[in-house]
PDB file of C-alpha atoms in Angstrom:
ATOM      1  CA  MET V   1      64.120  19.924  80.017  1.00 62.00           C
ATOM      2  CA  ALA V   2      66.688  19.374  77.032  1.00 64.00           C
ATOM      3  CA  ASN V   3      65.523  18.603  73.244  1.00 62.00           C
ATOM      4  CA  VAL V   4      67.041  15.072  72.795  1.00 61.00           C
ATOM      5  CA  SER V   5      65.107  14.355  69.672  1.00 60.00           C
ATOM      6  CA  HIS V   6      67.249  14.120  66.412  1.00 60.00           C
ATOM      7  CA  SER V   7      66.108  15.947  63.203  1.00 62.00           C
ATOM      8  CA  ARG V   8      66.553  14.135  60.024  1.00 64.00           C
ATOM      9  CA  GLY V   9      69.268  16.090  58.650  1.00 64.00           C
ATOM     10  CA  ASP V  10      71.426  15.863  55.540  1.00 68.00           C
ATOM     11  CA  MET V  11      74.038  12.960  56.258  1.00 69.00           C
ATOM     12  CA  SER V  12      76.283  14.664  53.592  1.00 70.00           C
ATOM     13  CA  THR V  13      77.401  17.012  56.525  1.00 73.00           C
ATOM     14  CA  HIS V  14      78.208  13.766  58.751  1.00 72.00           C
ATOM     15  CA  PRO V  15      82.069  14.186  59.472  1.00 76.00           C
ATOM     16  CA  ASP V  16      82.349  10.369  58.855  1.00 79.00           C
ATOM     17  CA  ALA V  17      80.258  10.271  55.438  1.00 78.00           C
ATOM     18  CA  PRO V  18      83.351   9.608  53.151  1.00 83.00           C
ATOM     19  CA  GLU V  19      84.620   6.855  55.251  1.00 84.00           C
ATOM     20  CA  MET V  20      81.066   5.030  55.336  1.00 78.00           C
ATOM     21  CA  ARG V  21      80.695   5.432  51.779  1.00 77.00           C
ATOM     22  CA  THR V  22      84.328   3.976  51.224  1.00 80.00           C
ATOM     23  CA  ARG V  23      83.244   0.974  53.348  1.00 74.00           C
ATOM     24  CA  TYR V  24      79.965   0.492  51.943  1.00 66.00           C
ATOM     25  CA  ASP V  25      81.231   0.292  48.501  1.00 68.00           C
ATOM     26  CA  ARG V  26      84.080  -2.149  49.286  1.00 66.00           C
ATOM     27  CA  MET V  27      81.670  -4.347  51.413  1.00 59.00           C
ATOM     28  CA  LEU V  28      79.397  -4.414  48.218  1.00 58.00           C
ATOM     29  CA  GLY V  29      81.938  -4.989  45.878  1.00 57.00           C
ATOM     30  CA  GLY V  30      82.442  -8.767  46.037  1.00 50.00           C
ATOM     31  CA  ARG V  31      78.879  -9.390  45.696  1.00 54.00           C
ATOM     32  CA  ASP V  32      78.270  -8.785  42.104  1.00 56.00           C
ATOM     33  CA  VAL V  33      77.529 -12.351  41.212  1.00 56.00           C
ATOM     34  CA  ALA V  34      75.801 -13.422  44.400  1.00 65.00           C
ATOM     35  CA  LEU V  35      72.949 -15.227  42.019  1.00 73.00           C
ATOM     36  CA  VAL V  36      75.421 -17.129  40.713  1.00 81.00           C
ATOM     37  CA  ASP V  37      76.711 -19.221  43.930  1.00 84.00           C
ATOM     38  CA  GLY V  38      73.416 -20.942  44.448  1.00 89.00           C
ATOM     39  CA  PRO V  39      73.239 -22.066  40.543  1.00 92.00           C
ATOM     40  CA  VAL V  40      76.973 -23.625  40.825  1.00 92.00           C
ATOM     41  CA  PHE V  41      76.466 -25.182  44.275  1.00 94.00           C
ATOM     42  CA  LEU V  42      73.503 -27.011  42.394  1.00 95.00           C
ATOM     43  CA  LEU V  43      75.545 -27.856  39.787  1.00 96.00           C
ATOM     44  CA  GLY V  44      78.283 -29.156  41.639  1.00 96.00           C
ATOM     45  CA  LEU V  45      75.970 -31.357  43.868  1.00 97.00           C
ATOM     46  CA  TYR V  46      74.099 -32.767  40.163  1.00 97.00           C
ATOM     47  CA  CYS V  47      77.741 -33.500  39.192  1.00 96.00           C
ATOM     48  CA  ALA V  48      78.231 -35.414  42.147  1.00 96.00           C
ATOM     49  CA  VAL V  49      74.991 -37.544  42.149  1.00 97.00           C
ATOM     50  CA  SER V  50      74.637 -38.003  38.384  1.00 95.00           C
ATOM     51  CA  PRO V  51      76.548 -41.192  37.759  1.00 94.00           C
ATOM     52  CA  TRP V  52      73.629 -42.445  40.370  1.00 95.00           C
ATOM     53  CA  VAL V  53      70.518 -40.622  38.733  1.00 94.00           C
ATOM     54  CA  LEU V  54      71.558 -41.835  35.350  1.00 92.00           C
ATOM     55  CA  HIS V  55      72.422 -45.181  36.581  1.00 91.00           C
ATOM     56  CA  TYR V  56      75.715 -45.526  34.968  1.00 90.00           C
ATOM     57  CA  THR V  57      77.848 -46.798  38.108  1.00 87.00           C
ATOM     58  CA  VAL V  58      78.144 -50.243  36.649  1.00 89.00           C
ATOM     59  CA  SER V  59      78.955 -49.397  32.975  1.00 90.00           C
ATOM     60  CA  GLN V  60      81.180 -46.340  33.942  1.00 91.00           C
ATOM     61  CA  PRO V  61      82.776 -47.145  36.915  1.00 92.00           C
ATOM     62  CA  ALA V  62      85.899 -44.711  36.259  1.00 93.00           C
ATOM     63  CA  LEU V  63      83.474 -41.877  35.436  1.00 94.00           C
ATOM     64  CA  VAL V  64      81.052 -42.500  38.422  1.00 94.00           C
ATOM     65  CA  THR V  65      84.510 -41.902  40.907  1.00 95.00           C
ATOM     66  CA  HIS V  66      85.232 -38.645  38.439  1.00 95.00           C
ATOM     67  CA  ASN V  67      81.889 -37.241  38.708  1.00 96.00           C
ATOM     68  CA  LEU V  68      81.494 -37.560  42.103  1.00 96.00           C
ATOM     69  CA  ILE V  69      85.262 -35.607  42.726  1.00 97.00           C
ATOM     70  CA  ALA V  70      84.307 -33.060  40.184  1.00 97.00           C
ATOM     71  CA  GLY V  71      81.065 -32.351  41.480  1.00 96.00           C
ATOM     72  CA  ILE V  72      82.514 -31.824  45.178  1.00 97.00           C
ATOM     73  CA  ALA V  73      84.961 -29.448  43.757  1.00 96.00           C
ATOM     74  CA  ILE V  74      82.518 -27.245  41.924  1.00 95.00           C
ATOM     75  CA  GLY V  75      80.281 -27.156  45.294  1.00 94.00           C
ATOM     76  CA  LEU V  76      83.556 -26.335  47.184  1.00 94.00           C
ATOM     77  CA  LEU V  77      84.289 -23.539  44.989  1.00 91.00           C
ATOM     78  CA  ALA V  78      80.650 -22.312  45.214  1.00 90.00           C
ATOM     79  CA  LEU V  79      80.972 -22.297  49.224  1.00 91.00           C
ATOM     80  CA  GLY V  80      84.317 -20.601  48.338  1.00 88.00           C
ATOM     81  CA  PHE V  81      82.464 -18.074  46.561  1.00 83.00           C
ATOM     82  CA  THR V  82      79.696 -16.902  49.088  1.00 82.00           C
ATOM     83  CA  ALA V  83      82.192 -17.514  52.130  1.00 83.00           C
ATOM     84  CA  ALA V  84      85.268 -15.285  50.900  1.00 80.00           C
ATOM     85  CA  PRO V  85      84.004 -13.843  47.558  1.00 75.00           C
ATOM     86  CA  ALA V  86      86.844 -11.223  47.636  1.00 73.00           C
ATOM     87  CA  ARG V  87      89.515 -14.098  47.521  1.00 79.00           C
ATOM     88  CA  MET V  88      87.698 -16.664  45.478  1.00 80.00           C
ATOM     89  CA  TYR V  89      86.588 -15.139  42.578  1.00 73.00           C
ATOM     90  CA  GLY V  90      90.077 -15.371  41.047  1.00 78.00           C
ATOM     91  CA  LEU V  91      89.628 -18.846  40.595  1.00 86.00           C
ATOM     92  CA  SER V  92      86.658 -18.589  38.380  1.00 84.00           C
ATOM     93  CA  TRP V  93      88.825 -19.414  35.904  1.00 90.00           C
ATOM     94  CA  ALA V  94      89.419 -22.981  37.337  1.00 92.00           C
ATOM     95  CA  MET V  95      85.392 -23.319  37.300  1.00 92.00           C
ATOM     96  CA  CYS V  96      85.757 -22.776  33.446  1.00 94.00           C
ATOM     97  CA  ALA V  97      88.614 -25.295  33.410  1.00 95.00           C
ATOM     98  CA  LEU V  98      86.407 -27.954  34.998  1.00 95.00           C
ATOM     99  CA  GLY V  99      83.787 -27.343  32.783  1.00 96.00           C
ATOM    100  CA  ILE V 100      86.030 -27.871  29.794  1.00 97.00           C
ATOM    101  CA  TRP V 101      87.428 -31.122  31.352  1.00 96.00           C
ATOM    102  CA  MET V 102      83.783 -32.360  32.075  1.00 96.00           C
ATOM    103  CA  ILE V 103      82.773 -32.023  28.330  1.00 96.00           C
ATOM    104  CA  VAL V 104      86.330 -34.197  27.260  1.00 96.00           C
ATOM    105  CA  ALA V 105      86.175 -36.627  30.049  1.00 95.00           C
ATOM    106  CA  PRO V 106      83.766 -39.261  28.956  1.00 94.00           C
ATOM    107  CA  TRP V 107      86.102 -40.060  26.092  1.00 94.00           C
ATOM    108  CA  ILE V 108      89.396 -39.871  28.323  1.00 94.00           C
ATOM    109  CA  VAL V 109      88.265 -41.225  31.636  1.00 94.00           C
ATOM    110  CA  GLY V 110      85.421 -43.208  30.580  1.00 87.00           C
ATOM    111  CA  ASP V 111      85.501 -46.564  28.344  1.00 88.00           C
ATOM    112  CA  SER V 112      83.069 -46.139  25.713  1.00 87.00           C
ATOM    113  CA  PRO V 113      80.228 -43.877  27.123  1.00 90.00           C
ATOM    114  CA  ASP V 114      76.622 -44.328  25.874  1.00 91.00           C
ATOM    115  CA  ALA V 115      74.868 -41.275  24.364  1.00 93.00           C
ATOM    116  CA  GLY V 116      73.050 -40.313  28.110  1.00 92.00           C
ATOM    117  CA  VAL V 117      76.600 -40.126  29.892  1.00 92.00           C
ATOM    118  CA  VAL V 118      78.065 -37.927  26.951  1.00 94.00           C
ATOM    119  CA  VAL V 119      75.135 -35.685  26.863  1.00 96.00           C
ATOM    120  CA  ASN V 120      74.995 -35.514  30.582  1.00 95.00           C
ATOM    121  CA  ASN V 121      78.475 -34.613  30.972  1.00 96.00           C
ATOM    122  CA  ILE V 122      78.384 -32.036  28.058  1.00 97.00           C
ATOM    123  CA  VAL V 123      75.446 -30.138  29.564  1.00 97.00           C
ATOM    124  CA  ILE V 124      77.365 -30.231  32.769  1.00 97.00           C
ATOM    125  CA  GLY V 125      80.565 -28.753  31.557  1.00 97.00           C
ATOM    126  CA  ALA V 126      78.765 -26.349  29.248  1.00 97.00           C
ATOM    127  CA  LEU V 127      76.977 -24.735  32.470  1.00 97.00           C
ATOM    128  CA  ALA V 128      79.939 -24.903  34.705  1.00 96.00           C
ATOM    129  CA  LEU V 129      81.976 -23.344  31.812  1.00 96.00           C
ATOM    130  CA  VAL V 130      79.101 -20.440  31.556  1.00 95.00           C
ATOM    131  CA  LEU V 131      78.897 -20.032  35.333  1.00 93.00           C
ATOM    132  CA  GLY V 132      82.714 -19.476  35.402  1.00 91.00           C
ATOM    133  CA  LEU V 133      82.572 -16.863  32.551  1.00 91.00           C
ATOM    134  CA  VAL V 134      80.051 -15.036  34.445  1.00 87.00           C
ATOM    135  CA  CYS V 135      82.386 -15.257  37.628  1.00 82.00           C
ATOM    136  CA  ALA V 136      85.488 -14.323  36.042  1.00 81.00           C
ATOM    137  CA  GLY V 137      83.599 -11.602  33.969  1.00 80.00           C
ATOM    138  CA  THR V 138      82.180  -9.886  37.194  1.00 73.00           C
ATOM    139  CA  ALA V 139      85.574 -10.188  38.970  1.00 67.00           C
ATOM    140  CA  ALA V 140      87.437  -8.491  36.242  1.00 67.00           C
ATOM    141  CA  LYS V 141      85.150  -5.659  36.307  1.00 65.00           C
ATOM    142  CA  ARG V 142      85.649  -5.192  40.227  1.00 58.00           C
ATOM    143  CA  VAL V 143      87.250  -2.553  41.402  1.00 46.00           C
ATOM    144  CA  PRO V 144      90.528  -3.259  43.127  1.00 53.00           C
ATOM    145  CA  ARG V 145      90.564  -2.425  47.048  1.00 53.00           C
ATOM    146  CA  ALA V 146      91.999   0.703  48.532  1.00 49.00           C
TER     147      ALA V 146
END
């Protein structure tokens, strides 16, 4: 009978070891900020529903539409970061821009907003800016594909 049991030897002698190591490094290269994807999506979801949570749908109808669209955009960026990280992390600067826009939007889009609306948008904008900077920083450190 032939010996078909495999001995647990050193994998470094395998002829495909360098290629497997390169492929493994390439697959993990885009997932540096995988823990940021979830909070970004939740931030977009909260931004979209915040007019109804804070009850300013009647007093600020323009900001209702604005926050709904901005929240959907942030949520779509988060889904893109999850689905195609290698392609989407270049757009993390767009999330930074959305964050800055969310901070100034109550005075540009709104009509004399009250303090609750202003604080809500400043917090959402600051979080989007910080999360966008985290995504952009880790995307800049990534090694380009060979």
